[in-house]
């Protein structure tokens, strides 16, 4: 698939995997719609993309607000006419031990990591189904397959993303030509760990993960690029990417 002039919506694009993906796809000619809550970060990213000859549209949005997502897709269609690829990347990871009762953080994870994905799907799928064309990239995690102490709720949300991806693929790929790819990163150097407020867990997390050579966001962006640039008859269902040191 040639990415030139393909329109790609990327949520959570202000940093980390989303930012790296926007840069990677724009470099290959995609028109990227970059979305997140931090507009100033998005504007900086847009300038970087534009300076390299790429095309980017900034749309400030909170994935937990359905009206924001409606506006995101509307602005995309008003500007470019269509959404060819959706990268459902926005997510949070405030890990905590269940016994420490960080209930508000549990609910926030469900809202961002599950509801945010559903809101985006609800806005892009009708057109993709009508056109019989489109690609959904859902960012899950190794934690969507393996649960550790302290990751129960986060893992539950990422198991949900993987289940959604599997169900979407079985429903929409054979008859509607819509490709669904679930990306499952391992340990990546991003801002995700900055949301951890459980001090007991954070101490244990640092001890457990301290020897790992974390991946860069670019490593995951390359995996997304691989998935979206395959031929029309190739469907990359799942990609799991870990640092060698993570095993």
Tab-separated table of C-alpha atoms in Angstrom:
chain	number	residue	atom	x	y	z
A	1	UNK	CA	0.000	0.000	0.000
A	2	UNK	CA	1.307	3.414	-0.985
A	3	UNK	CA	0.704	5.869	1.846
A	4	UNK	CA	0.910	8.953	-0.361
A	5	UNK	CA	-2.174	11.112	0.292
A	6	UNK	CA	-3.759	8.485	2.554
A	7	UNK	CA	-5.546	10.151	5.477
A	8	UNK	CA	-4.581	8.842	8.917
A	9	UNK	CA	-6.153	9.871	12.229
A	10	UNK	CA	-3.849	9.330	15.212
A	11	UNK	CA	-5.105	9.765	18.766
A	12	UNK	CA	-2.704	10.424	21.612
A	13	UNK	CA	-0.363	12.059	19.091
A	14	UNK	CA	1.208	14.663	21.383
A	15	UNK	CA	3.939	12.309	22.616
A	16	UNK	CA	5.338	8.799	22.578
A	17	UNK	CA	4.082	6.224	20.113
A	18	UNK	CA	1.463	8.541	18.615
A	19	UNK	CA	3.977	11.269	17.910
A	20	UNK	CA	6.516	8.860	16.429
A	21	UNK	CA	3.837	7.287	14.247
A	22	UNK	CA	2.705	10.650	12.902
A	23	UNK	CA	6.274	11.516	11.916
A	24	UNK	CA	6.866	8.109	10.307
A	25	UNK	CA	3.667	8.028	8.250
A	26	UNK	CA	3.847	11.687	7.207
A	27	UNK	CA	7.397	11.096	6.004
A	28	UNK	CA	5.970	8.528	3.561
A	29	UNK	CA	3.338	10.923	2.221
A	30	UNK	CA	0.340	10.299	4.476
A	31	UNK	CA	-1.830	13.222	5.512
A	32	UNK	CA	-1.914	12.855	9.282
A	33	UNK	CA	-4.629	14.171	11.564
A	34	UNK	CA	-2.939	14.499	14.939
A	35	UNK	CA	-5.144	14.610	18.006
A	36	UNK	CA	-4.656	14.853	21.764
A	37	UNK	CA	-5.516	17.168	24.654
A	38	UNK	CA	-2.231	19.136	24.591
A	39	UNK	CA	-2.694	21.427	21.625
A	40	UNK	CA	0.656	23.164	22.078
A	41	UNK	CA	2.448	19.819	21.695
A	42	UNK	CA	0.399	19.055	18.587
A	43	UNK	CA	1.295	22.407	17.043
A	44	UNK	CA	4.983	21.689	17.651
A	45	UNK	CA	4.569	18.307	15.966
A	46	UNK	CA	2.715	19.854	13.037
A	47	UNK	CA	5.559	22.308	12.491
A	48	UNK	CA	8.100	19.490	12.543
A	49	UNK	CA	6.066	17.547	9.985
A	50	UNK	CA	5.528	20.616	7.800
A	51	UNK	CA	9.221	21.536	7.924
A	52	UNK	CA	9.969	18.095	6.486
A	53	UNK	CA	7.463	18.572	3.653
A	54	UNK	CA	4.588	16.649	5.201
A	55	UNK	CA	0.932	17.473	5.805
A	56	UNK	CA	-0.691	17.535	9.250
A	57	UNK	CA	-3.992	18.740	10.668
A	58	UNK	CA	-4.221	19.505	14.394
A	59	UNK	CA	-7.483	18.694	16.178
A	60	UNK	CA	-7.534	19.054	19.950
A	61	UNK	CA	-9.664	16.278	21.462
A	62	UNK	CA	-10.216	14.241	24.606
A	63	UNK	CA	-11.082	10.653	23.654
A	64	UNK	CA	-13.345	10.326	26.691
A	65	UNK	CA	-15.662	13.004	25.260
A	66	UNK	CA	-17.744	11.673	22.409
A	67	UNK	CA	-18.483	15.141	21.044
A	68	UNK	CA	-14.739	15.756	20.765
A	69	UNK	CA	-14.364	12.608	18.676
A	70	UNK	CA	-17.324	13.538	16.495
A	71	UNK	CA	-15.598	16.862	15.856
A	72	UNK	CA	-12.270	15.132	15.189
A	73	UNK	CA	-13.745	12.986	12.436
A	74	UNK	CA	-15.853	15.836	11.071
A	75	UNK	CA	-12.812	18.096	10.736
A	76	UNK	CA	-10.919	15.261	9.074
A	77	UNK	CA	-13.674	14.761	6.492
A	78	UNK	CA	-14.182	18.492	5.969
A	79	UNK	CA	-10.464	18.942	5.292
A	80	UNK	CA	-9.472	15.739	3.501
A	81	UNK	CA	-12.784	14.080	2.591
A	82	UNK	CA	-12.139	10.693	4.150
A	83	UNK	CA	-10.376	8.710	6.865
A	84	UNK	CA	-8.356	5.819	5.426
A	85	UNK	CA	-6.607	4.712	8.615
A	86	UNK	CA	-7.401	5.160	12.312
A	87	UNK	CA	-4.629	4.643	14.861
A	88	UNK	CA	-6.373	4.167	18.215
A	89	UNK	CA	-3.347	5.036	20.310
A	90	UNK	CA	-4.539	7.220	23.211
A	91	UNK	CA	-4.173	5.426	26.515
A	92	UNK	CA	-3.111	5.750	30.143
A	93	UNK	CA	-1.380	3.339	32.533
A	94	UNK	CA	-1.683	4.348	36.197
A	95	UNK	CA	-0.753	0.917	37.532
A	96	UNK	CA	-1.649	0.236	41.152
A	97	UNK	CA	-2.187	-2.598	43.590
A	98	UNK	CA	-5.889	-3.374	43.909
A	99	UNK	CA	-5.609	-3.405	47.711
A	100	UNK	CA	-4.570	0.255	47.627
A	101	UNK	CA	-7.940	1.242	46.164
A	102	UNK	CA	-7.084	3.770	43.450
A	103	UNK	CA	-10.694	3.535	42.276
A	104	UNK	CA	-10.774	6.819	40.368
A	105	UNK	CA	-7.751	5.679	38.371
A	106	UNK	CA	-9.418	2.356	37.569
A	107	UNK	CA	-12.425	4.153	36.145
A	108	UNK	CA	-10.282	6.639	34.227
A	109	UNK	CA	-8.410	3.773	32.566
A	110	UNK	CA	-11.686	2.197	31.481
A	111	UNK	CA	-12.864	5.549	30.143
A	112	UNK	CA	-9.713	6.306	28.132
A	113	UNK	CA	-8.512	2.837	27.133
A	114	UNK	CA	-11.883	1.276	26.271
A	115	UNK	CA	-14.530	3.967	25.825
A	116	UNK	CA	-12.093	6.181	23.925
A	117	UNK	CA	-11.444	3.376	21.461
A	118	UNK	CA	-15.179	2.717	21.062
A	119	UNK	CA	-15.982	6.392	20.430
A	120	UNK	CA	-13.367	6.542	17.662
A	121	UNK	CA	-14.618	3.325	16.091
A	122	UNK	CA	-18.197	4.586	16.148
A	123	UNK	CA	-17.249	7.647	14.104
A	124	UNK	CA	-15.020	6.091	11.423
A	125	UNK	CA	-16.601	2.693	10.807
A	126	UNK	CA	-19.807	3.760	9.005
A	127	UNK	CA	-17.870	5.388	6.151
A	128	UNK	CA	-15.348	2.541	6.000
A	129	UNK	CA	-18.157	-0.010	5.775
A	130	UNK	CA	-19.876	2.009	3.046
A	131	UNK	CA	-16.650	2.362	1.045
A	132	UNK	CA	-15.524	-1.203	1.789
A	133	UNK	CA	-12.098	0.136	2.573
A	134	UNK	CA	-10.165	1.129	5.672
A	135	UNK	CA	-7.637	0.085	8.281
A	136	UNK	CA	-7.986	0.225	12.056
A	137	UNK	CA	-4.846	0.044	14.200
A	138	UNK	CA	-5.629	-0.625	17.859
A	139	UNK	CA	-2.814	-0.259	20.395
A	140	UNK	CA	-3.085	-2.948	23.038
A	141	UNK	CA	-0.106	-4.160	25.070
A	142	UNK	CA	1.800	-7.216	26.202
A	143	UNK	CA	-0.269	-6.559	29.345
A	144	UNK	CA	-3.269	-7.508	27.218
A	145	UNK	CA	-1.953	-11.067	27.306
A	146	UNK	CA	-0.010	-11.274	30.556
A	147	UNK	CA	-1.139	-9.906	33.919
A	148	UNK	CA	1.277	-8.957	36.658
A	149	UNK	CA	0.591	-7.850	40.203
A	150	UNK	CA	-0.482	-4.237	39.938
A	151	UNK	CA	-1.656	-4.385	36.320
A	152	UNK	CA	-5.085	-5.953	36.873
A	153	UNK	CA	-7.231	-3.061	35.651
A	154	UNK	CA	-4.785	-1.881	32.992
A	155	UNK	CA	-4.488	-5.427	31.688
A	156	UNK	CA	-8.282	-5.758	31.705
A	157	UNK	CA	-8.561	-2.704	29.453
A	158	UNK	CA	-5.900	-4.008	27.085
A	159	UNK	CA	-7.469	-7.494	27.007
A	160	UNK	CA	-10.637	-5.641	25.962
A	161	UNK	CA	-8.821	-3.852	23.131
A	162	UNK	CA	-7.488	-7.184	21.894
A	163	UNK	CA	-10.952	-8.759	22.063
A	164	UNK	CA	-12.448	-5.805	20.185
A	165	UNK	CA	-9.794	-6.144	17.509
A	166	UNK	CA	-10.451	-9.862	17.108
A	167	UNK	CA	-14.207	-9.374	16.882
A	168	UNK	CA	-13.919	-6.474	14.441
A	169	UNK	CA	-11.622	-8.463	12.184
A	170	UNK	CA	-13.960	-11.456	12.037
A	171	UNK	CA	-16.957	-9.230	11.356
A	172	UNK	CA	-15.553	-6.661	8.950
A	173	UNK	CA	-12.553	-8.075	7.114
A	174	UNK	CA	-14.029	-10.831	4.913
A	175	UNK	CA	-17.124	-8.988	3.664
A	176	UNK	CA	-16.160	-5.325	3.961
A	177	UNK	CA	-12.439	-5.302	3.170
A	178	UNK	CA	-11.579	-3.501	6.418
A	179	UNK	CA	-8.281	-4.506	7.958
A	180	UNK	CA	-7.855	-4.607	11.742
A	181	UNK	CA	-4.417	-4.757	13.333
A	182	UNK	CA	-3.739	-5.088	17.050
A	183	UNK	CA	-0.305	-3.800	18.088
A	184	UNK	CA	0.986	-5.133	21.412
A	185	UNK	CA	4.046	-3.248	22.691
A	186	UNK	CA	6.172	-4.466	25.543
A	187	UNK	CA	8.294	-2.072	27.589
A	188	UNK	CA	8.566	1.230	25.707
A	189	UNK	CA	10.153	4.471	26.902
A	190	UNK	CA	7.100	6.766	26.980
A	191	UNK	CA	5.219	9.039	29.392
A	192	UNK	CA	2.868	6.213	30.458
A	193	UNK	CA	4.645	5.452	33.719
A	194	UNK	CA	4.440	9.117	34.754
A	195	UNK	CA	0.762	8.592	35.627
A	196	UNK	CA	1.541	6.009	38.346
A	197	UNK	CA	0.658	7.439	41.764
A	198	UNK	CA	0.841	4.209	43.806
A	199	UNK	CA	4.194	4.683	45.531
A	200	UNK	CA	4.358	1.089	46.758
A	201	UNK	CA	3.868	-0.232	43.234
A	202	UNK	CA	6.242	2.326	41.718
A	203	UNK	CA	9.077	1.176	43.976
A	204	UNK	CA	8.451	-2.447	42.991
A	205	UNK	CA	8.068	-1.486	39.319
A	206	UNK	CA	11.436	0.287	39.252
A	207	UNK	CA	13.136	-2.705	40.873
A	208	UNK	CA	11.554	-5.137	38.415
A	209	UNK	CA	11.992	-3.104	35.240
A	210	UNK	CA	15.241	-1.340	36.067
A	211	UNK	CA	17.464	-3.728	34.085
A	212	UNK	CA	15.346	-3.624	30.917
A	213	UNK	CA	16.606	-1.913	27.794
A	214	UNK	CA	13.312	-0.230	26.859
A	215	UNK	CA	12.174	0.151	23.262
A	216	UNK	CA	11.865	3.574	21.660
A	217	UNK	CA	8.525	4.861	20.379
A	218	UNK	CA	10.068	4.727	16.894
A	219	UNK	CA	10.266	0.937	17.193
A	220	UNK	CA	6.494	0.742	17.539
A	221	UNK	CA	5.954	3.337	14.798
A	222	UNK	CA	7.916	1.080	12.443
A	223	UNK	CA	5.635	-1.834	13.318
A	224	UNK	CA	2.553	0.291	12.558
A	225	UNK	CA	4.157	1.406	9.294
A	226	UNK	CA	4.765	-2.229	8.375
A	227	UNK	CA	1.127	-3.140	9.015
A	228	UNK	CA	-0.370	-0.286	6.982
A	229	UNK	CA	1.950	-0.629	3.979
A	230	UNK	CA	1.244	-4.247	3.130
A	231	UNK	CA	-0.473	-5.179	-0.127
A	232	UNK	CA	-4.248	-5.136	-0.419
A	233	UNK	CA	-4.419	-8.925	-0.038
A	234	UNK	CA	-2.284	-8.973	3.140
A	235	UNK	CA	-3.871	-8.601	6.565
A	236	UNK	CA	-1.523	-8.201	9.525
A	237	UNK	CA	-3.725	-9.304	12.417
A	238	UNK	CA	-1.420	-8.874	15.408
A	239	UNK	CA	2.089	-7.681	16.114
A	240	UNK	CA	3.740	-8.076	19.521
A	241	UNK	CA	6.972	-6.139	19.999
A	242	UNK	CA	9.184	-6.476	23.075
A	243	UNK	CA	12.716	-5.494	23.992
A	244	UNK	CA	15.107	-8.441	23.704
A	245	UNK	CA	15.818	-8.072	27.424
A	246	UNK	CA	12.125	-8.506	28.274
A	247	UNK	CA	12.113	-12.081	27.002
